[in-house]
Structures are given as structure tokens and as C-alpha cells.
Amino acid sequence: MKKIGGTFLIALLAGAITLGSYKLFIEEPTQVVSTPVQTQTTPAYTPVNYEALAAAASGVDFTEAAERTVNGVVHVKNVQVYKQPRNMMEYLRGGGQTNKGIVGAGSGVIISGDGYIITNNHVIDGASEVEVTLNNNKTFMAEVIGKDAKADIAILKIDAGEELPYIPFGDSDATKVGEWVLAVGNPFNLTSTVTAGIVSAKARDIDERDANFQSFIQTDAAINPGNSGGALVNIFGELVGINTAITSQTGSYVGYAFAVPSNNARKIMEDIMQYGSVQKGILGVTGGTLNAAIAKDQDLNTTEGFYVASVEYESGAEQAGITTGDIIKKLDNVNITKFSDLSGYINTKRPNDIIQVEILRDDELMTLPVKLIKSVTFDIERLGIQVKNASPKDLNKYKAKNGVVISDKLGESMKRYDIVGYVISEIDDIPVNSIDDVKEIFKNKSPNEPVSIVFNDKRGERNRFIFD
């Protein structure tokens, strides 16, 4: 009997060990998925202002920043008119029934109580009408006040008949890498969405090879299609960026998102409202980001900064004494470690602004006050090029007696040609000495007329090209 009892006890213990091992090592853990219930309510709100920065005293509190900003972000819809062919004849002739529909949507940020809104230019590009819906579901038709396609910023205005909640501007230059931020917008038409992340990097240029010099704030806050034009805010509920782009193989969020700094967006808005167009000041230097290869080639003791390869004729940099080989280390109090640092800061300034430029020359630091000048260029849209006045150095380099310099390529068809720097001396057999001469020629020219240009190439040889 004792033997049977002992055997039973051993069997029971072995079974318990086997069952426990199965539970611990083999059986998959049960996952509990909670599905939130979405309720629709009309939130109570008050206008956001610069007061009550209690978040700083109480630590990182996302709820207060979210409450202060969610009502200041709107849903922007791009409405376009199009023709719907009803038969083959209408299709071939481009006719049909006129329809109107929403072809795209994004977000926008209310930046004043009287209804001014900042969004991305690509959100409203090509729109026949722009429809704006507030967080309380009220809808208005918006007027496009102005836009800057290169910076991808547009300014809208709605007349709501009441004081609107708005998001105050913060100082994007003061944001720090690692700082908490919130992205507020309408991804995938999900209105009033708030996501959190940190500032991952500053002065980020997504594509350094293109001619559009960018200086984005990079964040890992989740940004998806529909967030474009929405707000990137700090924990105080201040606007530090306009969410603009993501880099992703799928087109959706993977941890890299980019926002136009609020200082740049604010300057564009103020320029458009005050002058009717964006006022761009230039420093007057060309060059690029300093790196180890350049430092070794030029026998330099530093690998950070902007290396000055040349100084533009009659620019503020030339008048201040900046020369080829100088390394720009700081603009005012902003450290310059790469080209996007420099371009981003300059884009917040206007012509005639004076900035303090700290340069490194022969291992010696010096600070020079530089007055920014207005960028004087003319876009020849038909030819896909931009031109500027030629300096005596330009004329001498290309063995030309007169002319204007090709400063940029505008159209896709011209981007494959290495023509920047070439001197155009004649247009339609008329000598040109300045961009005013170029403007005069194209002012009196029919769009259907062919255009003949004579230019000097890098070898100083004269070439003629005819555009039909």
C-alpha cells in the first residue's frame, strides 16, 4: 500500500512539473487587445494665448499642450473643378459635364484670432476652392492670400465672424535636439489627432543634391498623409514647425518626419501680408558644408562650418571683407556646422538686415557685420532658367564683353545641362547688359515666337541656341 501511494505521489509531481514547463516555455501568452470607442463631441475651447506656461513647472505634460493646440488646427480640403466626359466625342474634345470634388486634404494652423491660417503649398496647389473645417465642425471657404512654392508654405484667410482659437509662434531656433514635441493634424482624415515625439535633428536637408535648399526640423512624432500643414508644437503649446514631409518607402510614417521651422514660416507670412511677396535677403557667398576631405585638401584644422568657395559681386559679404577660403562658424548666435544651418537662418532674414558673421581665417576667429542684399534675379520661364547681373569677374572668366549670368535652372528639361555660370550676351540678336534688358525683351515678345540666345560657355566660346 505504501508502495502504491509513493508511486502515485511521484506521478502527480511529474505531471505538475510537465504542466508548469508547458505553461512557461511552450504555450503562447494570451494577448488582450483593447479597441477604443470613438465619440463625437463638440469641444469647449478658449483662444490660445501667450500666458500660462504652467507645463514647464509641472514637468512634461502633453495633455495641457494638446488642449491648447488641438482647436487651433484645421482640416484643409483642396476642391477642384473638372469636366467629366459623357461620351467619346466629349472625351476627345476635352468637354463634358462640369463637376466639383475634393482631390486632396491636409491640415492648417490658425495663427491669429481673425482667421489667418498657415498650411503647406502642396496641400492647396491647383485648387479651385479651399475648404476649411474647424475642430468644432464649422466649415468655411478660404481665400488664398499668398504662397511660397519653394518653402512649401501658403497663407489662407477665413471669415468666421468670431474670435478663433490660435496657436502662438514659438522660437524654432531655440528648440533643442531631444526636446519633446507634439504633432497635431488630420492624418488619413482622422481629425484632431495628436502624436508625441522628440526633435531628432535640426537644419535637415532631405535632398542636398537638388536646387531647393531646405532646413527642416526632423522629428520622430508620427506624421502621415493628411498631417501636411499641421502644427509641430512644444510642451508649452507654442508653434515650432509646420509639418511638411516624411521619408518612407511605403509613403507612411516610419520614424522620419520633417517640419518647416516656425521662424521661417512666420517670416514668409509677414512678408506676404506686408509686401505681397516673400522678401529674400542673400549673404552673397557660394560654397558648401565643410568636411574631412575639404579640410585635408585645404589644410584646415576644422571639419565643421560653411566653406566659402567664392563671394558674389557687390554683395554684403564682399563689402564686409569675407573672402574665398573663409569658414563661416556662426551667424549671430546660431552655430553653423553645415550649409543647411546657414540657409535656414538666412531664410528668416530680409534685405538690409545686418547679421554678425563669425568666420575662421588662418586659424583666427573674427566677427564681421554683413548687410544682406536683395536677391536680384529674373526667371525666364520659357527657357527654364534664372539670370542675374554679371560682374566684371564673370565677364572676364567667360571672355564676354557684356551679358547676364545663368544663376539657376528652373525647368526639368534644363536640369541635365551644366549651364549655371554661362554668360548670355544676346537675346534675339539684341545685346543684353542687365536683367532689366532681359525683362524688356520678354515683355514685348509673343509666347509663340521662337527665342534665340547667344551665350559664352566655360571655354569662352560663343554658342547660339534657338528655343521654338
Short mmCIF file of C-alpha atoms in Angstrom, two decimals:
data_model
loop_
_atom_site.label_atom_id
_atom_site.label_comp_id
_atom_site.label_asym_id
_atom_site.label_seq_id
_atom_site.Cartn_x
_atom_site.Cartn_y
_atom_site.Cartn_z
CA MET A 1 0.00 0.00 0.00
CA LYS A 2 2.81 2.38 0.87
CA LYS A 3 4.49 1.47 -2.43
CA ILE A 4 1.34 2.31 -4.42
CA GLY A 5 0.94 5.61 -2.55
CA GLY A 6 4.57 6.56 -3.24
CA THR A 7 4.20 5.78 -6.92
CA PHE A 8 1.05 7.91 -7.12
CA LEU A 9 2.81 10.84 -5.42
CA ILE A 10 5.74 10.65 -7.87
CA ALA A 11 3.35 10.55 -10.85
CA LEU A 12 1.42 13.56 -9.53
CA LEU A 13 4.63 15.57 -9.04
CA ALA A 14 5.89 14.69 -12.54
CA GLY A 15 2.59 15.80 -14.05
CA ALA A 16 2.75 19.12 -12.24
CA ILE A 17 6.30 19.76 -13.46
CA THR A 18 5.33 18.86 -17.04
CA LEU A 19 2.27 21.15 -16.96
CA GLY A 20 4.29 24.02 -15.48
CA SER A 21 7.02 23.65 -18.10
CA TYR A 22 4.43 23.73 -20.87
CA LYS A 23 2.86 26.89 -19.47
CA LEU A 24 6.23 28.56 -19.01
CA PHE A 25 8.09 27.61 -22.18
CA ILE A 26 5.64 26.39 -24.83
CA GLU A 27 2.20 27.93 -24.53
CA GLU A 28 1.83 31.37 -26.26
CA PRO A 29 0.79 34.19 -23.90
CA THR A 30 -2.75 35.45 -24.37
CA GLN A 31 -2.88 38.99 -25.85
CA VAL A 32 -5.65 41.33 -24.77
CA VAL A 33 -6.50 43.94 -27.43
CA SER A 34 -8.44 46.99 -26.34
CA THR A 35 -10.42 48.83 -29.03
CA PRO A 36 -11.18 52.42 -28.09
CA VAL A 37 -14.67 53.74 -28.66
CA GLN A 38 -14.75 56.95 -30.69
CA THR A 39 -17.24 59.51 -29.51
CA GLN A 40 -18.09 62.72 -31.29
CA THR A 41 -18.45 65.76 -29.12
CA THR A 42 -18.10 69.47 -29.75
CA PRO A 43 -15.21 70.57 -27.51
CA ALA A 44 -15.35 73.74 -25.46
CA TYR A 45 -12.41 75.99 -26.22
CA THR A 46 -10.85 79.33 -25.48
CA PRO A 47 -8.38 81.26 -27.61
CA VAL A 48 -4.79 80.19 -27.06
CA ASN A 49 -2.53 82.97 -25.86
CA TYR A 50 0.98 83.52 -24.61
CA GLU A 51 0.05 83.31 -20.93
CA ALA A 52 0.05 80.39 -18.51
CA LEU A 53 3.14 78.37 -19.26
CA ALA A 54 2.40 76.00 -16.39
CA ALA A 55 3.68 72.97 -18.26
CA ALA A 56 7.28 73.94 -17.51
CA ALA A 57 6.66 73.98 -13.76
CA SER A 58 4.81 70.65 -13.68
CA GLY A 59 7.21 68.68 -15.87
CA VAL A 60 6.37 67.23 -19.27
CA ASP A 61 2.58 67.35 -19.52
CA PHE A 62 1.31 66.54 -23.01
CA THR A 63 -2.34 67.00 -22.04
CA GLU A 64 -2.03 70.73 -21.49
CA ALA A 65 -0.15 71.29 -24.75
CA ALA A 66 -2.72 69.17 -26.61
CA GLU A 67 -5.66 71.06 -25.10
CA ARG A 68 -4.07 74.38 -26.03
CA THR A 69 -3.43 73.44 -29.65
CA VAL A 70 -6.00 70.95 -30.91
CA ASN A 71 -8.58 73.67 -31.57
CA GLY A 72 -6.04 75.79 -33.40
CA VAL A 73 -5.52 73.17 -36.12
CA VAL A 74 -7.98 72.91 -39.01
CA HIS A 75 -8.81 70.44 -41.77
CA VAL A 76 -7.96 71.88 -45.21
CA LYS A 77 -9.57 70.42 -48.34
CA ASN A 78 -8.43 71.03 -51.92
CA VAL A 79 -11.54 71.40 -54.09
CA GLN A 80 -11.08 71.39 -57.87
CA VAL A 81 -13.44 71.81 -60.81
CA TYR A 82 -13.11 69.24 -63.58
CA LYS A 83 -15.00 68.01 -66.64
CA GLN A 84 -16.48 64.51 -66.78
CA PRO A 85 -16.91 63.29 -70.39
CA ARG A 86 -20.26 61.58 -71.03
CA ASN A 87 -19.36 60.18 -74.44
CA MET A 88 -16.39 59.59 -76.72
CA MET A 89 -16.86 62.89 -78.57
CA GLU A 90 -16.68 64.89 -75.32
CA TYR A 91 -13.66 62.85 -74.27
CA LEU A 92 -11.78 63.61 -77.49
CA ARG A 93 -12.68 67.31 -77.41
CA GLY A 94 -11.95 67.76 -73.71
CA GLY A 95 -15.56 68.54 -72.93
CA GLY A 96 -18.13 67.06 -70.61
CA GLN A 97 -20.19 67.81 -67.56
CA THR A 98 -18.59 70.20 -65.09
CA ASN A 99 -18.13 68.63 -61.67
CA LYS A 100 -16.52 69.74 -58.45
CA GLY A 101 -14.82 67.48 -55.96
CA ILE A 102 -12.23 67.16 -53.22
CA VAL A 103 -8.95 65.96 -54.71
CA GLY A 104 -6.79 66.22 -51.60
CA ALA A 105 -6.79 67.15 -47.94
CA GLY A 106 -4.37 68.20 -45.26
CA SER A 107 -4.11 70.37 -42.20
CA GLY A 108 -3.61 74.03 -41.36
CA VAL A 109 -2.70 76.12 -38.33
CA ILE A 110 -4.69 79.15 -37.19
CA ILE A 111 -2.10 81.77 -36.27
CA SER A 112 -4.37 84.73 -35.44
CA GLY A 113 -7.79 85.16 -33.92
CA ASP A 114 -9.11 86.89 -37.05
CA GLY A 115 -8.70 83.78 -39.17
CA TYR A 116 -5.27 83.72 -40.80
CA ILE A 117 -4.05 80.16 -41.41
CA ILE A 118 -0.68 78.67 -42.40
CA THR A 119 -0.59 75.43 -44.38
CA ASN A 120 1.62 73.73 -46.97
CA ASN A 121 1.52 74.95 -50.53
CA HIS A 122 1.22 71.38 -51.82
CA VAL A 123 -2.00 70.94 -49.82
CA ILE A 124 -3.83 73.67 -51.78
CA ASP A 125 -1.86 73.58 -55.04
CA GLY A 126 -4.17 73.75 -58.08
CA ALA A 127 -7.31 74.26 -56.00
CA SER A 128 -10.35 76.00 -57.47
CA GLU A 129 -11.65 76.41 -53.92
CA VAL A 130 -10.18 75.79 -50.50
CA GLU A 131 -12.48 74.49 -47.79
CA VAL A 132 -11.53 74.77 -44.13
CA THR A 133 -13.21 72.87 -41.31
CA LEU A 134 -12.61 73.87 -37.70
CA ASN A 135 -12.34 71.41 -34.84
CA ASN A 136 -15.95 72.24 -33.88
CA ASN A 137 -17.07 71.04 -37.36
CA LYS A 138 -17.86 74.53 -38.71
CA THR A 139 -16.83 74.85 -42.36
CA PHE A 140 -15.72 77.96 -44.28
CA MET A 141 -14.39 78.77 -47.74
CA ALA A 142 -10.88 80.20 -47.50
CA GLU A 143 -9.12 82.88 -49.52
CA VAL A 144 -5.54 82.15 -50.61
CA ILE A 145 -3.59 85.23 -49.51
CA GLY A 146 -0.22 84.15 -50.86
CA LYS A 147 2.26 81.30 -51.09
CA ASP A 148 5.93 80.39 -51.42
CA ALA A 149 6.22 77.23 -53.51
CA LYS A 150 9.92 76.69 -52.74
CA ALA A 151 9.38 76.81 -48.99
CA ASP A 152 6.08 74.91 -49.42
CA ILE A 153 4.15 77.46 -47.34
CA ALA A 154 0.75 79.02 -48.13
CA ILE A 155 -1.31 81.60 -46.23
CA LEU A 156 -5.11 81.33 -46.08
CA LYS A 157 -7.80 83.57 -44.56
CA ILE A 158 -11.29 82.67 -43.37
CA ASP A 159 -14.01 84.96 -42.03
CA ALA A 160 -15.57 83.09 -39.13
CA GLY A 161 -17.38 86.09 -37.64
CA GLU A 162 -15.86 85.38 -34.22
CA GLU A 163 -12.53 85.25 -32.42
CA LEU A 164 -10.87 81.94 -33.22
CA PRO A 165 -8.52 79.87 -31.08
CA TYR A 166 -5.00 80.16 -32.43
CA ILE A 167 -1.54 78.78 -31.77
CA PRO A 168 1.17 81.31 -30.86
CA PHE A 169 4.55 81.22 -32.54
CA GLY A 170 7.47 79.78 -30.64
CA ASP A 171 11.15 80.34 -31.41
CA SER A 172 12.21 77.42 -33.62
CA ASP A 173 15.86 78.48 -33.31
CA ALA A 174 15.61 77.83 -29.57
CA THR A 175 14.34 74.25 -29.94
CA LYS A 176 16.85 71.61 -28.95
CA VAL A 177 17.54 68.10 -30.20
CA GLY A 178 15.87 65.70 -27.77
CA GLU A 179 13.13 68.19 -26.82
CA TRP A 180 9.58 66.82 -26.61
CA VAL A 181 7.18 67.96 -29.33
CA LEU A 182 3.63 67.17 -30.43
CA ALA A 183 2.36 66.83 -34.00
CA VAL A 184 -1.25 67.98 -34.36
CA GLY A 185 -3.20 67.35 -37.57
CA ASN A 186 -5.63 65.25 -39.57
CA PRO A 187 -3.84 62.12 -40.86
CA PHE A 188 -5.98 59.91 -43.11
CA ASN A 189 -8.90 62.32 -42.48
CA LEU A 190 -8.82 61.45 -38.77
CA THR A 191 -9.44 64.92 -37.37
CA SER A 192 -7.83 66.29 -34.21
CA THR A 193 -5.03 63.72 -33.97
CA VAL A 194 -2.13 64.36 -31.59
CA THR A 195 1.10 62.35 -31.62
CA ALA A 196 4.21 62.82 -29.49
CA GLY A 197 7.92 62.55 -30.20
CA ILE A 198 11.18 64.41 -29.88
CA VAL A 199 13.20 66.74 -32.06
CA SER A 200 15.51 64.25 -33.79
CA ALA A 201 17.65 66.78 -35.69
CA LYS A 202 17.65 70.39 -36.87
CA ALA A 203 18.54 72.07 -40.16
CA ARG A 204 17.95 68.87 -42.09
CA ASP A 205 18.04 68.98 -45.91
CA ILE A 206 16.23 65.90 -47.26
CA ASP A 207 17.91 66.07 -50.67
CA GLU A 208 21.18 68.01 -50.75
CA ARG A 209 21.56 67.34 -54.49
CA ASP A 210 18.56 69.38 -55.63
CA ALA A 211 18.50 73.15 -56.07
CA ASN A 212 15.87 73.65 -53.36
CA PHE A 213 17.89 74.29 -50.21
CA GLN A 214 15.87 73.10 -47.23
CA SER A 215 16.35 73.37 -43.49
CA PHE A 216 13.76 71.19 -41.75
CA ILE A 217 13.21 70.22 -38.15
CA GLN A 218 13.30 66.42 -38.05
CA THR A 219 11.05 64.63 -35.55
CA ASP A 220 10.01 61.09 -34.74
CA ALA A 221 6.46 62.15 -33.84
CA ALA A 222 4.14 60.09 -36.06
CA ILE A 223 3.27 62.12 -39.18
CA ASN A 224 1.26 60.59 -42.02
CA PRO A 225 -0.54 61.76 -45.19
CA GLY A 226 -3.03 64.41 -44.07
CA ASN A 227 -0.69 65.81 -41.41
CA SER A 228 0.80 68.14 -44.02
CA GLY A 229 0.31 71.76 -42.97
CA GLY A 230 -0.39 70.81 -39.36
CA ALA A 231 1.33 72.01 -36.22
CA LEU A 232 4.51 70.86 -34.52
CA VAL A 233 4.33 72.34 -31.03
CA ASN A 234 6.45 72.28 -27.90
CA ILE A 235 5.18 71.37 -24.44
CA PHE A 236 4.11 75.00 -23.92
CA GLY A 237 1.67 74.78 -26.83
CA GLU A 238 3.84 77.08 -29.00
CA LEU A 239 4.22 76.54 -32.73
CA VAL A 240 7.78 75.48 -33.60
CA GLY A 241 7.14 73.95 -37.04
CA ILE A 242 4.72 73.28 -39.89
CA ASN A 243 4.63 69.53 -40.57
CA THR A 244 5.53 69.06 -44.22
CA ALA A 245 7.18 65.84 -45.32
CA ILE A 246 8.03 62.25 -44.50
CA THR A 247 10.61 59.89 -45.96
CA SER A 248 9.28 56.39 -46.30
CA GLN A 249 9.33 53.51 -48.76
CA THR A 250 5.64 52.92 -48.05
CA GLY A 251 4.52 56.58 -48.00
CA SER A 252 3.53 56.34 -44.34
CA TYR A 253 5.27 57.02 -41.04
CA VAL A 254 8.45 55.07 -40.25
CA GLY A 255 10.10 57.42 -37.77
CA TYR A 256 11.38 60.21 -40.02
CA ALA A 257 9.22 63.31 -40.41
CA PHE A 258 10.09 66.90 -41.25
CA ALA A 259 8.67 70.32 -40.46
CA VAL A 260 9.35 73.83 -41.76
CA PRO A 261 10.72 75.79 -38.75
CA SER A 262 8.20 78.28 -37.36
CA ASN A 263 10.65 81.19 -37.67
CA ASN A 264 10.83 80.59 -41.42
CA ALA A 265 7.05 80.16 -41.77
CA ARG A 266 6.41 83.29 -39.71
CA LYS A 267 8.77 85.38 -41.83
CA ILE A 268 7.07 84.18 -45.04
CA MET A 269 3.65 85.00 -43.59
CA GLU A 270 4.72 88.50 -42.51
CA ASP A 271 6.34 89.19 -45.90
CA ILE A 272 3.24 88.14 -47.82
CA MET A 273 0.92 90.18 -45.62
CA GLN A 274 3.16 93.28 -45.60
CA TYR A 275 4.78 93.25 -49.04
CA GLY A 276 2.62 90.87 -51.08
CA SER A 277 5.59 88.59 -51.79
CA VAL A 278 8.46 86.93 -49.97
CA GLN A 279 11.44 89.22 -49.39
CA LYS A 280 14.65 87.22 -49.72
CA GLY A 281 17.93 88.58 -48.46
CA ILE A 282 21.20 86.97 -49.53
CA LEU A 283 24.56 86.85 -47.82
CA GLY A 284 26.42 86.68 -51.11
CA VAL A 285 28.61 83.61 -50.71
CA THR A 286 28.79 80.29 -52.51
CA GLY A 287 30.39 77.13 -51.21
CA GLY A 288 29.32 74.17 -49.16
CA THR A 289 29.49 72.15 -45.99
CA LEU A 290 33.00 71.65 -44.70
CA ASN A 291 34.04 68.01 -44.33
CA ALA A 292 37.17 65.96 -43.73
CA ALA A 293 38.05 65.77 -47.44
CA ILE A 294 37.86 69.54 -47.96
CA ALA A 295 39.69 70.17 -44.68
CA LYS A 296 42.53 67.89 -45.79
CA ASP A 297 42.67 69.39 -49.27
CA GLN A 298 42.76 72.97 -47.93
CA ASP A 299 45.00 72.09 -44.97
CA LEU A 300 42.41 73.22 -42.40
CA ASN A 301 42.28 72.38 -38.70
CA THR A 302 38.49 72.15 -38.50
CA THR A 303 35.87 69.94 -40.18
CA GLU A 304 32.72 71.89 -39.28
CA GLY A 305 31.31 75.06 -40.81
CA PHE A 306 30.49 76.55 -44.21
CA TYR A 307 33.45 76.77 -46.57
CA VAL A 308 33.36 79.93 -48.73
CA ALA A 309 34.34 78.98 -52.29
CA SER A 310 33.51 82.37 -53.81
CA VAL A 311 31.98 85.72 -52.91
CA GLU A 312 29.33 87.35 -55.10
CA TYR A 313 29.93 90.67 -56.82
CA GLU A 314 28.71 93.74 -54.87
CA SER A 315 27.18 91.57 -52.14
CA GLY A 316 27.14 92.34 -48.45
CA ALA A 317 29.72 89.61 -47.87
CA GLU A 318 32.13 91.22 -50.36
CA GLN A 319 31.68 94.67 -48.84
CA ALA A 320 32.21 93.27 -45.33
CA GLY A 321 35.51 91.67 -46.35
CA ILE A 322 34.62 87.97 -46.47
CA THR A 323 36.92 86.20 -48.94
CA THR A 324 37.37 82.81 -50.58
CA GLY A 325 38.73 80.27 -48.09
CA ASP A 326 36.98 81.75 -45.07
CA ILE A 327 34.96 79.35 -42.92
CA ILE A 328 31.67 80.65 -41.52
CA LYS A 329 31.25 79.28 -37.99
CA LYS A 330 28.38 81.35 -36.65
CA LEU A 331 25.60 83.74 -37.76
CA ASP A 332 24.59 85.96 -34.86
CA ASN A 333 24.26 83.37 -32.07
CA VAL A 334 23.47 80.40 -34.33
CA ASN A 335 26.24 77.85 -34.80
CA ILE A 336 26.92 76.90 -38.43
CA THR A 337 28.12 73.33 -38.89
CA LYS A 338 26.69 72.71 -42.37
CA PHE A 339 25.13 74.52 -45.32
CA SER A 340 21.51 73.93 -44.21
CA ASP A 341 22.28 75.73 -40.92
CA LEU A 342 23.33 78.78 -42.93
CA SER A 343 20.49 78.70 -45.49
CA GLY A 344 17.87 78.07 -42.80
CA TYR A 345 18.94 81.09 -40.76
CA ILE A 346 19.33 83.41 -43.77
CA ASN A 347 15.78 82.48 -44.84
CA THR A 348 14.47 84.10 -41.65
CA LYS A 349 16.03 87.44 -42.61
CA ARG A 350 15.18 90.21 -45.08
CA PRO A 351 17.18 92.51 -47.36
CA ASN A 352 19.00 95.25 -45.39
CA ASP A 353 19.08 93.18 -42.20
CA ILE A 354 22.53 93.22 -40.59
CA ILE A 355 23.86 89.96 -39.17
CA GLN A 356 27.08 89.24 -37.29
CA VAL A 357 29.10 86.66 -39.21
CA GLU A 358 31.82 84.83 -37.30
CA ILE A 359 34.49 83.45 -39.64
CA LEU A 360 37.62 81.40 -39.21
CA ARG A 361 40.55 82.66 -41.28
CA ASP A 362 44.08 81.31 -40.88
CA ASP A 363 43.06 79.68 -37.56
CA GLU A 364 41.88 83.06 -36.24
CA LEU A 365 38.25 83.82 -35.37
CA MET A 366 36.83 87.21 -36.32
CA THR A 367 33.32 88.67 -36.48
CA LEU A 368 32.17 90.84 -39.40
CA PRO A 369 28.85 92.71 -39.66
CA VAL A 370 27.21 91.90 -43.01
CA LYS A 371 24.26 93.71 -44.56
CA LEU A 372 22.06 91.35 -46.55
CA ILE A 373 21.13 92.47 -50.04
CA LYS A 374 18.03 91.73 -52.07
CA SER A 375 18.31 88.83 -54.46
CA VAL A 376 18.19 90.47 -57.89
CA THR A 377 17.30 87.78 -60.41
CA PHE A 378 14.87 87.23 -63.25
CA ASP A 379 13.17 83.95 -64.12
CA ILE A 380 12.92 83.28 -67.86
CA GLU A 381 10.13 80.73 -67.57
CA ARG A 382 10.06 79.96 -71.29
CA LEU A 383 13.71 78.92 -71.26
CA GLY A 384 13.65 77.29 -67.84
CA ILE A 385 16.50 79.40 -66.48
CA GLN A 386 17.12 82.16 -63.97
CA VAL A 387 19.56 85.00 -64.70
CA LYS A 388 21.34 87.69 -62.68
CA ASN A 389 23.59 90.64 -63.46
CA ALA A 390 27.16 89.73 -64.43
CA SER A 391 30.17 91.01 -62.52
CA PRO A 392 33.39 92.08 -64.26
CA LYS A 393 34.91 88.84 -62.95
CA ASP A 394 32.13 86.79 -64.61
CA LEU A 395 32.61 88.57 -67.93
CA ASN A 396 36.35 88.11 -67.79
CA LYS A 397 36.08 84.43 -66.86
CA TYR A 398 33.84 83.63 -69.83
CA LYS A 399 35.56 86.08 -72.22
CA ALA A 400 32.39 88.12 -72.72
CA LYS A 401 32.12 91.87 -73.24
CA ASN A 402 28.57 92.08 -71.87
CA GLY A 403 25.78 89.87 -70.67
CA VAL A 404 23.87 88.31 -67.78
CA VAL A 405 24.78 85.15 -65.87
CA ILE A 406 22.65 81.99 -65.73
CA SER A 407 22.24 81.59 -61.98
CA ASP A 408 19.81 78.64 -61.78
CA LYS A 409 17.93 76.02 -63.79
CA LEU A 410 14.15 76.09 -63.37
CA GLY A 411 12.62 73.55 -65.71
CA GLU A 412 13.13 69.78 -65.68
CA SER A 413 14.30 69.92 -69.31
CA MET A 414 17.26 72.16 -68.37
CA LYS A 415 18.44 70.26 -65.30
CA ARG A 416 20.50 67.82 -67.35
CA TYR A 417 22.63 70.64 -68.76
CA ASP A 418 25.63 72.08 -66.89
CA ILE A 419 24.94 75.71 -67.80
CA VAL A 420 24.93 77.55 -64.47
CA GLY A 421 27.52 80.34 -64.73
CA TYR A 422 27.30 80.72 -68.50
CA VAL A 423 27.02 84.32 -69.74
CA ILE A 424 24.15 85.21 -72.11
CA SER A 425 25.28 88.14 -74.24
CA GLU A 426 22.45 88.36 -76.81
CA ILE A 427 18.77 87.51 -76.99
CA ASP A 428 17.22 87.63 -80.47
CA ASP A 429 20.39 89.40 -81.68
CA ILE A 430 19.83 92.18 -79.13
CA PRO A 431 22.82 92.75 -76.77
CA VAL A 432 21.93 92.48 -73.08
CA ASN A 433 23.82 94.15 -70.26
CA SER A 434 21.50 93.60 -67.30
CA ILE A 435 18.40 91.71 -66.24
CA ASP A 436 16.39 94.87 -66.99
CA ASP A 437 17.33 94.40 -70.66
CA VAL A 438 16.15 90.78 -70.46
CA LYS A 439 12.83 91.81 -68.88
CA GLU A 440 12.25 94.37 -71.62
CA ILE A 441 12.83 91.85 -74.40
CA PHE A 442 10.44 89.26 -72.98
CA LYS A 443 7.82 91.87 -72.09
CA ASN A 444 7.32 92.65 -75.77
CA LYS A 445 7.64 89.07 -77.04
CA SER A 446 4.79 86.79 -78.07
CA PRO A 447 4.73 83.41 -76.28
CA ASN A 448 4.63 81.65 -79.67
CA GLU A 449 7.71 83.34 -81.11
CA PRO A 450 11.00 81.41 -81.16
CA VAL A 451 13.79 82.70 -78.93
CA SER A 452 17.44 82.89 -79.95
CA ILE A 453 20.16 83.26 -77.34
CA VAL A 454 23.92 83.65 -77.65
CA PHE A 455 25.98 82.52 -74.66
CA ASN A 456 29.64 82.01 -73.76
CA ASP A 457 30.48 78.59 -72.34
CA LYS A 458 33.22 77.59 -69.88
CA ARG A 459 35.86 77.78 -72.60
CA GLY A 460 34.75 81.29 -73.54
CA GLU A 461 33.34 80.09 -76.86
CA ARG A 462 30.21 81.72 -78.28
CA ASN A 463 27.25 79.43 -78.89
CA ARG A 464 23.81 80.07 -80.32
CA PHE A 465 20.72 78.18 -79.23
CA ILE A 466 17.18 78.57 -80.58
CA PHE A 467 14.11 77.75 -78.50
CA ASP A 468 10.97 77.09 -80.58
#
